[in-house]
PDB file of C-alpha atoms in Angstrom:
ATOM      1  CA  MET A   1      76.455 173.005 205.717  1.00  0.00           C
ATOM      2  CA  LYS A   2      72.962 172.973 207.229  1.00  0.00           C
ATOM      3  CA  LYS A   3      72.107 176.151 205.369  1.00  0.00           C
ATOM      4  CA  ARG A   4      73.173 174.544 202.090  1.00  0.00           C
ATOM      5  CA  ILE A   5      71.023 171.453 202.758  1.00  0.00           C
ATOM      6  CA  SER A   6      68.063 173.696 203.532  1.00  0.00           C
ATOM      7  CA  VAL A   7      68.501 175.575 200.257  1.00  0.00           C
ATOM      8  CA  LEU A   8      68.705 172.290 198.328  1.00  0.00           C
ATOM      9  CA  ALA A   9      65.582 170.993 200.062  1.00  0.00           C
ATOM     10  CA  CYS A  10      63.642 174.111 199.137  1.00  0.00           C
ATOM     11  CA  ALA A  11      64.788 173.787 195.550  1.00  0.00           C
ATOM     12  CA  LEU A  12      63.657 170.160 195.486  1.00  0.00           C
ATOM     13  CA  VAL A  13      60.240 171.063 196.851  1.00  0.00           C
ATOM     14  CA  ALA A  14      59.849 173.800 194.244  1.00  0.00           C
ATOM     15  CA  THR A  15      60.838 171.403 191.473  1.00  0.00           C
ATOM     16  CA  LEU A  16      58.354 168.776 192.638  1.00  0.00           C
ATOM     17  CA  ALA A  17      55.599 171.378 192.832  1.00  0.00           C
ATOM     18  CA  ALA A  18      56.319 172.468 189.282  1.00  0.00           C
ATOM     19  CA  VAL A  19      56.128 168.960 187.866  1.00  0.00           C
ATOM     20  CA  ALA A  20      53.190 167.805 190.025  1.00  0.00           C
ATOM     21  CA  PRO A  21      50.450 168.839 187.567  1.00  0.00           C
ATOM     22  CA  ALA A  22      52.166 167.035 184.700  1.00  0.00           C
ATOM     23  CA  TRP A  23      52.691 163.966 186.890  1.00  0.00           C
ATOM     24  CA  ALA A  24      49.026 163.962 187.940  1.00  0.00           C
ATOM     25  CA  ASP A  25      47.975 164.219 184.302  1.00  0.00           C
ATOM     26  CA  MET A  26      50.130 161.207 183.423  1.00  0.00           C
ATOM     27  CA  ALA A  27      48.905 159.253 186.453  1.00  0.00           C
ATOM     28  CA  TYR A  28      45.181 159.542 185.683  1.00  0.00           C
ATOM     29  CA  PRO A  29      43.586 157.094 185.452  1.00  0.00           C
ATOM     30  CA  SER A  30      45.433 154.590 187.599  1.00  0.00           C
ATOM     31  CA  ARG A  31      42.431 152.408 188.471  1.00  0.00           C
ATOM     32  CA  PRO A  32      38.987 151.455 187.075  1.00  0.00           C
ATOM     33  CA  ILE A  33      36.412 154.183 186.431  1.00  0.00           C
ATOM     34  CA  GLN A  34      32.727 153.868 187.372  1.00  0.00           C
ATOM     35  CA  LEU A  35      30.212 155.067 184.752  1.00  0.00           C
ATOM     36  CA  VAL A  36      26.805 155.389 186.395  1.00  0.00           C
ATOM     37  CA  ILE A  37      23.777 154.801 184.150  1.00  0.00           C
ATOM     38  CA  PRO A  38      20.609 156.009 185.940  1.00  0.00           C
ATOM     39  CA  PHE A  39      18.367 153.684 183.907  1.00  0.00           C
ATOM     40  CA  PRO A  40      17.654 149.947 184.098  1.00  0.00           C
ATOM     41  CA  PRO A  41      19.509 147.542 181.798  1.00  0.00           C
ATOM     42  CA  GLY A  42      18.283 147.090 178.253  1.00  0.00           C
ATOM     43  CA  GLY A  43      17.081 150.576 177.347  1.00  0.00           C
ATOM     44  CA  ALA A  44      18.621 152.921 174.799  1.00  0.00           C
ATOM     45  CA  THR A  45      20.615 154.937 177.350  1.00  0.00           C
ATOM     46  CA  ASP A  46      21.931 151.740 178.912  1.00  0.00           C
ATOM     47  CA  VAL A  47      23.107 150.463 175.526  1.00  0.00           C
ATOM     48  CA  ILE A  48      24.694 153.828 174.714  1.00  0.00           C
ATOM     49  CA  GLY A  49      26.339 153.908 178.135  1.00  0.00           C
ATOM     50  CA  ARG A  50      27.980 150.547 177.591  1.00  0.00           C
ATOM     51  CA  VAL A  51      29.221 151.568 174.146  1.00  0.00           C
ATOM     52  CA  VAL A  52      30.723 154.736 175.645  1.00  0.00           C
ATOM     53  CA  ALA A  53      32.215 152.795 178.579  1.00  0.00           C
ATOM     54  CA  LYS A  54      34.050 150.424 176.228  1.00  0.00           C
ATOM     55  CA  ALA A  55      35.225 153.257 173.980  1.00  0.00           C
ATOM     56  CA  LEU A  56      36.562 155.268 176.931  1.00  0.00           C
ATOM     57  CA  ALA A  57      38.295 152.227 178.395  1.00  0.00           C
ATOM     58  CA  ASP A  58      40.091 151.627 175.107  1.00  0.00           C
ATOM     59  CA  ARG A  59      41.412 155.187 175.128  1.00  0.00           C
ATOM     60  CA  LEU A  60      42.141 155.636 178.843  1.00  0.00           C
ATOM     61  CA  GLY A  61      43.842 152.295 179.400  1.00  0.00           C
ATOM     62  CA  GLN A  62      41.700 151.384 182.407  1.00  0.00           C
ATOM     63  CA  PRO A  63      38.398 149.504 182.722  1.00  0.00           C
ATOM     64  CA  VAL A  64      35.295 151.708 182.669  1.00  0.00           C
ATOM     65  CA  VAL A  65      32.603 149.797 184.522  1.00  0.00           C
ATOM     66  CA  ALA A  66      28.942 150.437 183.659  1.00  0.00           C
ATOM     67  CA  ASP A  67      26.889 150.686 186.863  1.00  0.00           C
ATOM     68  CA  ASN A  68      23.076 150.796 186.566  1.00  0.00           C
ATOM     69  CA  ARG A  69      21.559 152.866 189.381  1.00  0.00           C
ATOM     70  CA  ALA A  70      18.009 153.320 188.172  1.00  0.00           C
ATOM     71  CA  GLY A  71      15.053 154.895 189.907  1.00  0.00           C
ATOM     72  CA  ALA A  72      13.075 158.094 190.531  1.00  0.00           C
ATOM     73  CA  GLY A  73      13.474 159.376 186.984  1.00  0.00           C
ATOM     74  CA  THR A  74      17.317 159.288 187.058  1.00  0.00           C
ATOM     75  CA  ILE A  75      17.437 161.105 190.409  1.00  0.00           C
ATOM     76  CA  ILE A  76      18.984 158.188 192.328  1.00  0.00           C
ATOM     77  CA  GLY A  77      21.912 157.778 189.968  1.00  0.00           C
ATOM     78  CA  ALA A  78      22.458 161.500 189.491  1.00  0.00           C
ATOM     79  CA  GLY A  79      22.367 162.120 193.240  1.00  0.00           C
ATOM     80  CA  PHE A  80      24.937 159.385 193.794  1.00  0.00           C
ATOM     81  CA  VAL A  81      27.374 160.915 191.318  1.00  0.00           C
ATOM     82  CA  ALA A  82      26.823 164.450 192.617  1.00  0.00           C
ATOM     83  CA  LYS A  83      28.075 163.331 196.038  1.00  0.00           C
ATOM     84  CA  ALA A  84      31.027 161.287 194.734  1.00  0.00           C
ATOM     85  CA  PRO A  85      34.636 162.537 194.977  1.00  0.00           C
ATOM     86  CA  ALA A  86      35.598 164.871 192.138  1.00  0.00           C
ATOM     87  CA  ASP A  87      38.563 162.772 191.067  1.00  0.00           C
ATOM     88  CA  GLY A  88      37.469 161.458 187.675  1.00  0.00           C
ATOM     89  CA  TYR A  89      36.725 157.933 188.880  1.00  0.00           C
ATOM     90  CA  THR A  90      32.946 158.369 189.060  1.00  0.00           C
ATOM     91  CA  LEU A  91      31.065 159.595 185.992  1.00  0.00           C
ATOM     92  CA  LEU A  92      27.407 159.853 184.971  1.00  0.00           C
ATOM     93  CA  ILE A  93      25.904 159.307 181.535  1.00  0.00           C
ATOM     94  CA  SER A  94      22.320 160.470 181.340  1.00  0.00           C
ATOM     95  CA  SER A  95      19.667 162.139 179.244  1.00  0.00           C
ATOM     96  CA  GLY A  96      18.930 165.843 179.228  1.00  0.00           C
ATOM     97  CA  SER A  97      15.878 165.271 181.441  1.00  0.00           C
ATOM     98  CA  THR A  98      18.217 164.814 184.423  1.00  0.00           C
ATOM     99  CA  PHE A  99      19.456 168.377 184.034  1.00  0.00           C
ATOM    100  CA  THR A 100      16.451 170.288 182.674  1.00  0.00           C
ATOM    101  CA  VAL A 101      13.178 168.378 183.206  1.00  0.00           C
ATOM    102  CA  ASN A 102      13.700 167.132 186.765  1.00  0.00           C
ATOM    103  CA  PRO A 103      14.528 170.639 188.076  1.00  0.00           C
ATOM    104  CA  ALA A 104      11.343 171.965 186.443  1.00  0.00           C
ATOM    105  CA  ILE A 105       9.085 169.670 188.475  1.00  0.00           C
ATOM    106  CA  GLN A 106      11.140 168.705 191.547  1.00  0.00           C
ATOM    107  CA  HIS A 107      11.768 171.220 194.295  1.00  0.00           C
ATOM    108  CA  LYS A 108      14.035 169.070 196.461  1.00  0.00           C
ATOM    109  CA  LEU A 109      16.581 167.319 194.272  1.00  0.00           C
ATOM    110  CA  PRO A 110      19.696 165.726 195.806  1.00  0.00           C
ATOM    111  CA  TYR A 111      21.733 167.605 193.209  1.00  0.00           C
ATOM    112  CA  ASP A 112      21.888 170.956 191.451  1.00  0.00           C
ATOM    113  CA  PRO A 113      21.850 170.549 187.653  1.00  0.00           C
ATOM    114  CA  VAL A 114      24.497 173.271 187.239  1.00  0.00           C
ATOM    115  CA  LYS A 115      26.482 173.439 190.476  1.00  0.00           C
ATOM    116  CA  SER A 116      26.799 169.693 191.120  1.00  0.00           C
ATOM    117  CA  PHE A 117      28.310 168.565 187.816  1.00  0.00           C
ATOM    118  CA  GLU A 118      31.254 169.147 185.511  1.00  0.00           C
ATOM    119  CA  PRO A 119      30.079 168.416 181.954  1.00  0.00           C
ATOM    120  CA  ILE A 120      32.514 166.326 179.910  1.00  0.00           C
ATOM    121  CA  GLY A 121      30.601 166.161 176.641  1.00  0.00           C
ATOM    122  CA  MET A 122      27.440 165.318 174.762  1.00  0.00           C
ATOM    123  CA  VAL A 123      27.468 162.020 172.875  1.00  0.00           C
ATOM    124  CA  GLY A 124      24.140 161.743 171.069  1.00  0.00           C
ATOM    125  CA  ARG A 125      20.718 163.147 170.326  1.00  0.00           C
ATOM    126  CA  THR A 126      17.437 161.650 169.238  1.00  0.00           C
ATOM    127  CA  GLY A 127      14.297 163.395 168.141  1.00  0.00           C
ATOM    128  CA  LEU A 128      10.880 162.604 169.492  1.00  0.00           C
ATOM    129  CA  ILE A 129       7.936 161.703 167.356  1.00  0.00           C
ATOM    130  CA  LEU A 130       4.155 161.845 167.495  1.00  0.00           C
ATOM    131  CA  LEU A 131       2.916 158.343 166.702  1.00  0.00           C
ATOM    132  CA  ALA A 132      -0.550 157.028 165.926  1.00  0.00           C
ATOM    133  CA  ASN A 133      -2.301 153.711 165.881  1.00  0.00           C
ATOM    134  CA  LYS A 134      -2.465 152.536 162.264  1.00  0.00           C
ATOM    135  CA  ASP A 135      -6.293 152.856 162.245  1.00  0.00           C
ATOM    136  CA  VAL A 136      -6.354 156.530 163.297  1.00  0.00           C
ATOM    137  CA  PRO A 137      -7.547 158.677 160.344  1.00  0.00           C
ATOM    138  CA  ALA A 138      -4.574 161.064 160.411  1.00  0.00           C
ATOM    139  CA  GLY A 139      -1.194 160.725 158.779  1.00  0.00           C
ATOM    140  CA  ASN A 140       0.431 164.160 159.032  1.00  0.00           C
ATOM    141  CA  PRO A 141       0.313 167.250 161.288  1.00  0.00           C
ATOM    142  CA  LYS A 142      -2.475 168.960 159.311  1.00  0.00           C
ATOM    143  CA  GLU A 143      -4.748 165.903 159.561  1.00  0.00           C
ATOM    144  CA  PHE A 144      -3.846 165.422 163.225  1.00  0.00           C
ATOM    145  CA  VAL A 145      -4.815 169.003 164.095  1.00  0.00           C
ATOM    146  CA  ALA A 146      -8.082 168.762 162.160  1.00  0.00           C
ATOM    147  CA  LEU A 147      -8.977 165.516 163.923  1.00  0.00           C
ATOM    148  CA  ALA A 148      -8.121 166.813 167.391  1.00  0.00           C
ATOM    149  CA  LYS A 149      -9.907 170.144 166.947  1.00  0.00           C
ATOM    150  CA  ALA A 150     -13.039 168.488 165.586  1.00  0.00           C
ATOM    151  CA  ALA A 151     -13.466 166.621 168.873  1.00  0.00           C
ATOM    152  CA  PRO A 152     -11.657 168.455 171.698  1.00  0.00           C
ATOM    153  CA  ASP A 153     -10.598 166.227 174.619  1.00  0.00           C
ATOM    154  CA  ARG A 154     -11.869 163.110 172.868  1.00  0.00           C
ATOM    155  CA  TYR A 155      -8.414 161.789 172.039  1.00  0.00           C
ATOM    156  CA  ALA A 156      -5.515 160.847 174.298  1.00  0.00           C
ATOM    157  CA  TYR A 157      -1.798 160.469 173.960  1.00  0.00           C
ATOM    158  CA  ALA A 158       0.482 158.096 175.824  1.00  0.00           C
ATOM    159  CA  SER A 159       3.830 159.022 177.345  1.00  0.00           C
ATOM    160  CA  PHE A 160       6.405 156.812 178.997  1.00  0.00           C
ATOM    161  CA  GLY A 161       5.763 158.452 182.359  1.00  0.00           C
ATOM    162  CA  SER A 162       4.604 161.540 184.239  1.00  0.00           C
ATOM    163  CA  GLY A 163       7.228 164.259 184.255  1.00  0.00           C
ATOM    164  CA  THR A 164       9.324 162.598 181.560  1.00  0.00           C
ATOM    165  CA  THR A 165      10.702 164.040 178.334  1.00  0.00           C
ATOM    166  CA  SER A 166       7.874 162.210 176.581  1.00  0.00           C
ATOM    167  CA  GLN A 167       5.188 164.138 178.457  1.00  0.00           C
ATOM    168  CA  PHE A 168       7.029 167.448 178.173  1.00  0.00           C
ATOM    169  CA  THR A 169       7.340 167.005 174.411  1.00  0.00           C
ATOM    170  CA  GLY A 170       3.704 165.967 174.179  1.00  0.00           C
ATOM    171  CA  GLU A 171       2.676 169.184 175.887  1.00  0.00           C
ATOM    172  CA  GLN A 172       4.938 171.182 173.585  1.00  0.00           C
ATOM    173  CA  ILE A 173       3.158 169.571 170.611  1.00  0.00           C
ATOM    174  CA  LEU A 174      -0.256 170.519 172.016  1.00  0.00           C
ATOM    175  CA  GLN A 175       0.841 174.067 172.753  1.00  0.00           C
ATOM    176  CA  ALA A 176       2.376 174.519 169.293  1.00  0.00           C
ATOM    177  CA  THR A 177      -0.659 173.108 167.467  1.00  0.00           C
ATOM    178  CA  GLY A 178      -3.383 174.573 169.685  1.00  0.00           C
ATOM    179  CA  THR A 179      -4.922 171.160 170.360  1.00  0.00           C
ATOM    180  CA  ARG A 180      -6.112 169.321 173.481  1.00  0.00           C
ATOM    181  CA  LEU A 181      -5.415 165.660 174.180  1.00  0.00           C
ATOM    182  CA  THR A 182      -5.671 163.784 177.465  1.00  0.00           C
ATOM    183  CA  HIS A 183      -2.323 162.674 178.805  1.00  0.00           C
ATOM    184  CA  VAL A 184      -2.062 158.974 179.725  1.00  0.00           C
ATOM    185  CA  PRO A 185       1.205 158.196 181.543  1.00  0.00           C
ATOM    186  CA  TYR A 186       2.701 154.704 181.377  1.00  0.00           C
ATOM    187  CA  LYS A 187       5.504 153.121 183.343  1.00  0.00           C
ATOM    188  CA  GLY A 188       7.937 153.031 180.470  1.00  0.00           C
ATOM    189  CA  SER A 189       8.076 153.113 176.695  1.00  0.00           C
ATOM    190  CA  ALA A 190       7.336 149.401 176.160  1.00  0.00           C
ATOM    191  CA  PRO A 191       3.839 149.314 177.745  1.00  0.00           C
ATOM    192  CA  ALA A 192       2.897 152.600 176.063  1.00  0.00           C
ATOM    193  CA  MET A 193       3.973 151.211 172.696  1.00  0.00           C
ATOM    194  CA  SER A 194       2.062 147.999 173.317  1.00  0.00           C
ATOM    195  CA  ASP A 195      -1.187 149.848 173.994  1.00  0.00           C
ATOM    196  CA  LEU A 196      -0.641 152.126 170.993  1.00  0.00           C
ATOM    197  CA  MET A 197      -0.302 149.097 168.722  1.00  0.00           C
ATOM    198  CA  GLY A 198      -3.325 147.470 170.354  1.00  0.00           C
ATOM    199  CA  GLY A 199      -5.529 150.527 169.892  1.00  0.00           C
ATOM    200  CA  GLN A 200      -6.060 151.191 173.608  1.00  0.00           C
ATOM    201  CA  VAL A 201      -4.634 154.683 173.031  1.00  0.00           C
ATOM    202  CA  PRO A 202      -4.725 156.504 169.665  1.00  0.00           C
ATOM    203  CA  PHE A 203      -1.548 158.585 169.934  1.00  0.00           C
ATOM    204  CA  SER A 204       1.810 158.373 171.663  1.00  0.00           C
ATOM    205  CA  VAL A 205       4.950 160.483 171.997  1.00  0.00           C
ATOM    206  CA  ASP A 206       8.185 158.538 172.070  1.00  0.00           C
ATOM    207  CA  THR A 207      11.779 158.739 170.913  1.00  0.00           C
ATOM    208  CA  VAL A 208      12.707 157.981 167.329  1.00  0.00           C
ATOM    209  CA  SER A 209      14.967 155.178 168.560  1.00  0.00           C
ATOM    210  CA  ALA A 210      12.100 153.456 170.406  1.00  0.00           C
ATOM    211  CA  ALA A 211       9.669 153.880 167.510  1.00  0.00           C
ATOM    212  CA  LEU A 212      11.922 152.673 164.688  1.00  0.00           C
ATOM    213  CA  PRO A 213      11.288 148.894 164.962  1.00  0.00           C
ATOM    214  CA  GLN A 214       7.491 149.244 165.047  1.00  0.00           C
ATOM    215  CA  LEU A 215       7.458 151.827 162.254  1.00  0.00           C
ATOM    216  CA  ARG A 216       9.528 149.548 160.055  1.00  0.00           C
ATOM    217  CA  ASN A 217       7.132 146.639 160.489  1.00  0.00           C
ATOM    218  CA  GLY A 218       4.073 148.836 159.887  1.00  0.00           C
ATOM    219  CA  ARG A 219       2.411 148.234 163.240  1.00  0.00           C
ATOM    220  CA  ILE A 220       2.108 151.985 163.953  1.00  0.00           C
ATOM    221  CA  LYS A 221       2.438 155.149 161.876  1.00  0.00           C
ATOM    222  CA  ALA A 222       4.302 158.413 162.248  1.00  0.00           C
ATOM    223  CA  ILE A 223       2.591 161.805 162.268  1.00  0.00           C
ATOM    224  CA  ALA A 224       5.730 163.991 162.501  1.00  0.00           C
ATOM    225  CA  VAL A 225       9.041 164.384 164.305  1.00  0.00           C
ATOM    226  CA  THR A 226       9.478 167.205 166.787  1.00  0.00           C
ATOM    227  CA  THR A 227      12.890 168.428 165.644  1.00  0.00           C
ATOM    228  CA  ALA A 228      13.408 171.394 163.317  1.00  0.00           C
ATOM    229  CA  ARG A 229      14.861 169.141 160.619  1.00  0.00           C
ATOM    230  CA  ARG A 230      13.939 165.633 159.539  1.00  0.00           C
ATOM    231  CA  SER A 231      15.593 162.720 161.256  1.00  0.00           C
ATOM    232  CA  PRO A 232      18.203 160.974 159.091  1.00  0.00           C
ATOM    233  CA  LEU A 233      16.806 157.748 160.525  1.00  0.00           C
ATOM    234  CA  LEU A 234      13.299 158.596 159.231  1.00  0.00           C
ATOM    235  CA  PRO A 235      13.889 160.766 156.162  1.00  0.00           C
ATOM    236  CA  ASN A 236      10.317 160.317 154.878  1.00  0.00           C
ATOM    237  CA  VAL A 237       8.649 161.547 158.069  1.00  0.00           C
ATOM    238  CA  PRO A 238       7.917 165.315 158.078  1.00  0.00           C
ATOM    239  CA  THR A 239       8.569 167.782 160.871  1.00  0.00           C
ATOM    240  CA  PHE A 240       5.922 169.915 162.570  1.00  0.00           C
ATOM    241  CA  ALA A 241       7.929 172.937 161.414  1.00  0.00           C
ATOM    242  CA  GLU A 242       7.308 171.986 157.783  1.00  0.00           C
ATOM    243  CA  TYR A 243       3.594 172.467 158.446  1.00  0.00           C
ATOM    244  CA  GLY A 244       4.115 175.880 160.001  1.00  0.00           C
ATOM    245  CA  PHE A 245       4.200 174.919 163.685  1.00  0.00           C
ATOM    246  CA  ASP A 246       6.875 176.437 165.939  1.00  0.00           C
ATOM    247  CA  LEU A 247       8.337 173.306 167.447  1.00  0.00           C
ATOM    248  CA  ASP A 248      11.905 172.068 167.912  1.00  0.00           C
ATOM    249  CA  ALA A 249      12.374 169.485 170.648  1.00  0.00           C
ATOM    250  CA  ASP A 250      14.672 166.533 171.110  1.00  0.00           C
ATOM    251  CA  THR A 251      16.474 164.667 173.851  1.00  0.00           C
ATOM    252  CA  TRP A 252      20.188 164.261 174.306  1.00  0.00           C
ATOM    253  CA  ILE A 253      22.688 162.207 176.278  1.00  0.00           C
ATOM    254  CA  ALA A 254      25.779 163.586 177.991  1.00  0.00           C
ATOM    255  CA  VAL A 255      28.628 162.483 180.228  1.00  0.00           C
ATOM    256  CA  VAL A 256      29.297 164.519 183.373  1.00  0.00           C
ATOM    257  CA  ALA A 257      31.502 164.266 186.468  1.00  0.00           C
ATOM    258  CA  PRO A 258      31.131 165.703 189.969  1.00  0.00           C
ATOM    259  CA  ARG A 259      31.870 169.444 190.119  1.00  0.00           C
ATOM    260  CA  GLY A 260      35.446 170.320 191.099  1.00  0.00           C
ATOM    261  CA  LEU A 261      37.231 167.959 188.728  1.00  0.00           C
ATOM    262  CA  PRO A 262      40.962 168.803 188.403  1.00  0.00           C
ATOM    263  CA  PRO A 263      41.511 170.611 185.079  1.00  0.00           C
ATOM    264  CA  GLU A 264      44.036 168.068 183.836  1.00  0.00           C
ATOM    265  CA  VAL A 265      41.647 165.198 184.562  1.00  0.00           C
ATOM    266  CA  LYS A 266      38.779 166.981 182.824  1.00  0.00           C
ATOM    267  CA  ALA A 267      40.989 167.624 179.798  1.00  0.00           C
ATOM    268  CA  ARG A 268      41.985 163.960 179.656  1.00  0.00           C
ATOM    269  CA  LEU A 269      38.352 162.825 179.826  1.00  0.00           C
ATOM    270  CA  GLU A 270      37.177 165.349 177.242  1.00  0.00           C
ATOM    271  CA  LYS A 271      39.876 164.245 174.795  1.00  0.00           C
ATOM    272  CA  ALA A 272      39.108 160.562 175.343  1.00  0.00           C
ATOM    273  CA  LEU A 273      35.391 161.182 174.782  1.00  0.00           C
ATOM    274  CA  ALA A 274      35.987 163.318 171.684  1.00  0.00           C
ATOM    275  CA  ASP A 275      38.289 160.658 170.220  1.00  0.00           C
ATOM    276  CA  ALA A 276      35.759 157.932 171.015  1.00  0.00           C
ATOM    277  CA  MET A 277      32.906 159.759 169.306  1.00  0.00           C
ATOM    278  CA  ALA A 278      35.047 160.357 166.210  1.00  0.00           C
ATOM    279  CA  ALA A 279      35.503 156.591 165.747  1.00  0.00           C
ATOM    280  CA  PRO A 280      33.338 155.127 162.927  1.00  0.00           C
ATOM    281  CA  ASP A 281      32.550 151.956 164.872  1.00  0.00           C
ATOM    282  CA  VAL A 282      31.131 153.969 167.783  1.00  0.00           C
ATOM    283  CA  SER A 283      28.991 156.093 165.450  1.00  0.00           C
ATOM    284  CA  GLN A 284      27.675 152.971 163.752  1.00  0.00           C
ATOM    285  CA  LYS A 285      26.666 151.423 167.068  1.00  0.00           C
ATOM    286  CA  PHE A 286      24.763 154.594 167.957  1.00  0.00           C
ATOM    287  CA  LEU A 287      22.934 154.623 164.635  1.00  0.00           C
ATOM    288  CA  SER A 288      22.051 150.935 164.931  1.00  0.00           C
ATOM    289  CA  ILE A 289      19.784 151.687 167.907  1.00  0.00           C
ATOM    290  CA  GLY A 290      18.342 154.907 166.511  1.00  0.00           C
ATOM    291  CA  MET A 291      20.582 157.425 168.254  1.00  0.00           C
ATOM    292  CA  GLU A 292      22.292 160.133 166.226  1.00  0.00           C
ATOM    293  CA  PRO A 293      25.949 160.485 167.284  1.00  0.00           C
ATOM    294  CA  SER A 294      26.477 164.133 168.162  1.00  0.00           C
ATOM    295  CA  TYR A 295      29.611 165.063 170.073  1.00  0.00           C
ATOM    296  CA  ARG A 296      29.782 168.464 171.757  1.00  0.00           C
ATOM    297  CA  ASN A 297      32.286 169.472 174.433  1.00  0.00           C
ATOM    298  CA  GLY A 298      31.605 170.224 178.080  1.00  0.00           C
ATOM    299  CA  ALA A 299      31.134 173.958 177.548  1.00  0.00           C
ATOM    300  CA  ALA A 300      28.452 173.268 174.933  1.00  0.00           C
ATOM    301  CA  VAL A 301      26.637 170.939 177.345  1.00  0.00           C
ATOM    302  CA  SER A 302      26.619 173.685 179.996  1.00  0.00           C
ATOM    303  CA  ALA A 303      25.168 176.116 177.457  1.00  0.00           C
ATOM    304  CA  GLN A 304      22.494 173.574 176.471  1.00  0.00           C
ATOM    305  CA  ILE A 305      21.422 173.133 180.095  1.00  0.00           C
ATOM    306  CA  GLU A 306      21.264 176.880 180.698  1.00  0.00           C
ATOM    307  CA  LYS A 307      19.166 177.318 177.541  1.00  0.00           C
ATOM    308  CA  GLU A 308      16.718 174.485 178.222  1.00  0.00           C
ATOM    309  CA  MET A 309      16.010 174.947 181.918  1.00  0.00           C
ATOM    310  CA  PRO A 310      13.764 178.025 181.596  1.00  0.00           C
ATOM    311  CA  LEU A 311      11.978 176.476 178.609  1.00  0.00           C
ATOM    312  CA  MET A 312      11.132 173.323 180.564  1.00  0.00           C
ATOM    313  CA  ARG A 313       9.960 175.348 183.560  1.00  0.00           C
ATOM    314  CA  ALA A 314       7.647 177.305 181.265  1.00  0.00           C
ATOM    315  CA  VAL A 315       6.201 174.102 179.766  1.00  0.00           C
ATOM    316  CA  ALA A 316       5.648 172.635 183.241  1.00  0.00           C
ATOM    317  CA  GLN A 317       3.883 175.777 184.410  1.00  0.00           C
ATOM    318  CA  ARG A 318       1.616 176.119 181.365  1.00  0.00           C
ATOM    319  CA  ALA A 319       0.652 172.434 181.378  1.00  0.00           C
ATOM    320  CA  ASN A 320       0.550 172.174 185.184  1.00  0.00           C
ATOM    321  CA  ILE A 321       2.947 169.193 185.143  1.00  0.00           C
ATOM    322  CA  GLN A 322       3.530 168.050 188.702  1.00  0.00           C
ATOM    323  CA  VAL A 323       5.285 165.156 190.348  1.00  0.00           C
ATOM    324  CA  GLU A 324       2.804 162.479 191.330  1.00  0.00           C
TER     325      GLU A 324
END
């Protein structure tokens, strides 16, 4: 009798083990999910993060709570998520600078851009753009290069901070065009834009999304976008590539989780994110703030990081970009 009970018990254990993965897949998520946004409230990534949080919540059946953990160029928020349990209840939504720019200039990060995270998917991209004060006598890349080369080091360009995507793209512009401008870092896009409009600085490099409102009201002008093709949000603004310059740079936003995520949880998150980004209302919200919706799966995000990291290190080395 005891032997029979033992055999039945073993069979029960084997049955439970076989169905455990399916049960876990059905069980996730069983409580609210934290979506860390490593930027302060009000910026483009914060707005995008809240749109994504709502869209994921609608598809996962649990609240997805946006949690702003800003500071140190996204390092605080990214470091927090890297150390969180890999159970799918803590996620990070951040720009590509977290994974490719920070490692190029920081030697002691609290995370590894590859080993610490499990990419879930990319949600959007936005090009960057060389802007000018409306009184600057240049309106396209050819005129910009002629102006800058006629008076080397006379002109300056503003970025939204040292070691940011804005500065890295600015240096890529200078390297591609063979020009020299003095870099003037600001503490954010808003003060840089304010001084550009006021004439305190002649040029600025910013995202298309940040520049759109001021371009539409004519307070600044566009020289060119840095992507290989024109932005659908600014179809009349040329690219540097159209003028023969080898330049293709943009910034992107992705959702990642701590490394070690159970496969069934990752699959559930990837599907929810893919479904969310296919929804017309989500795409429209992205476009309304100047972000191009662009879904790519986790594997594509990993490939993007691997491709960009050496490029950003090369830019940092050539331009001697260092953390201040």
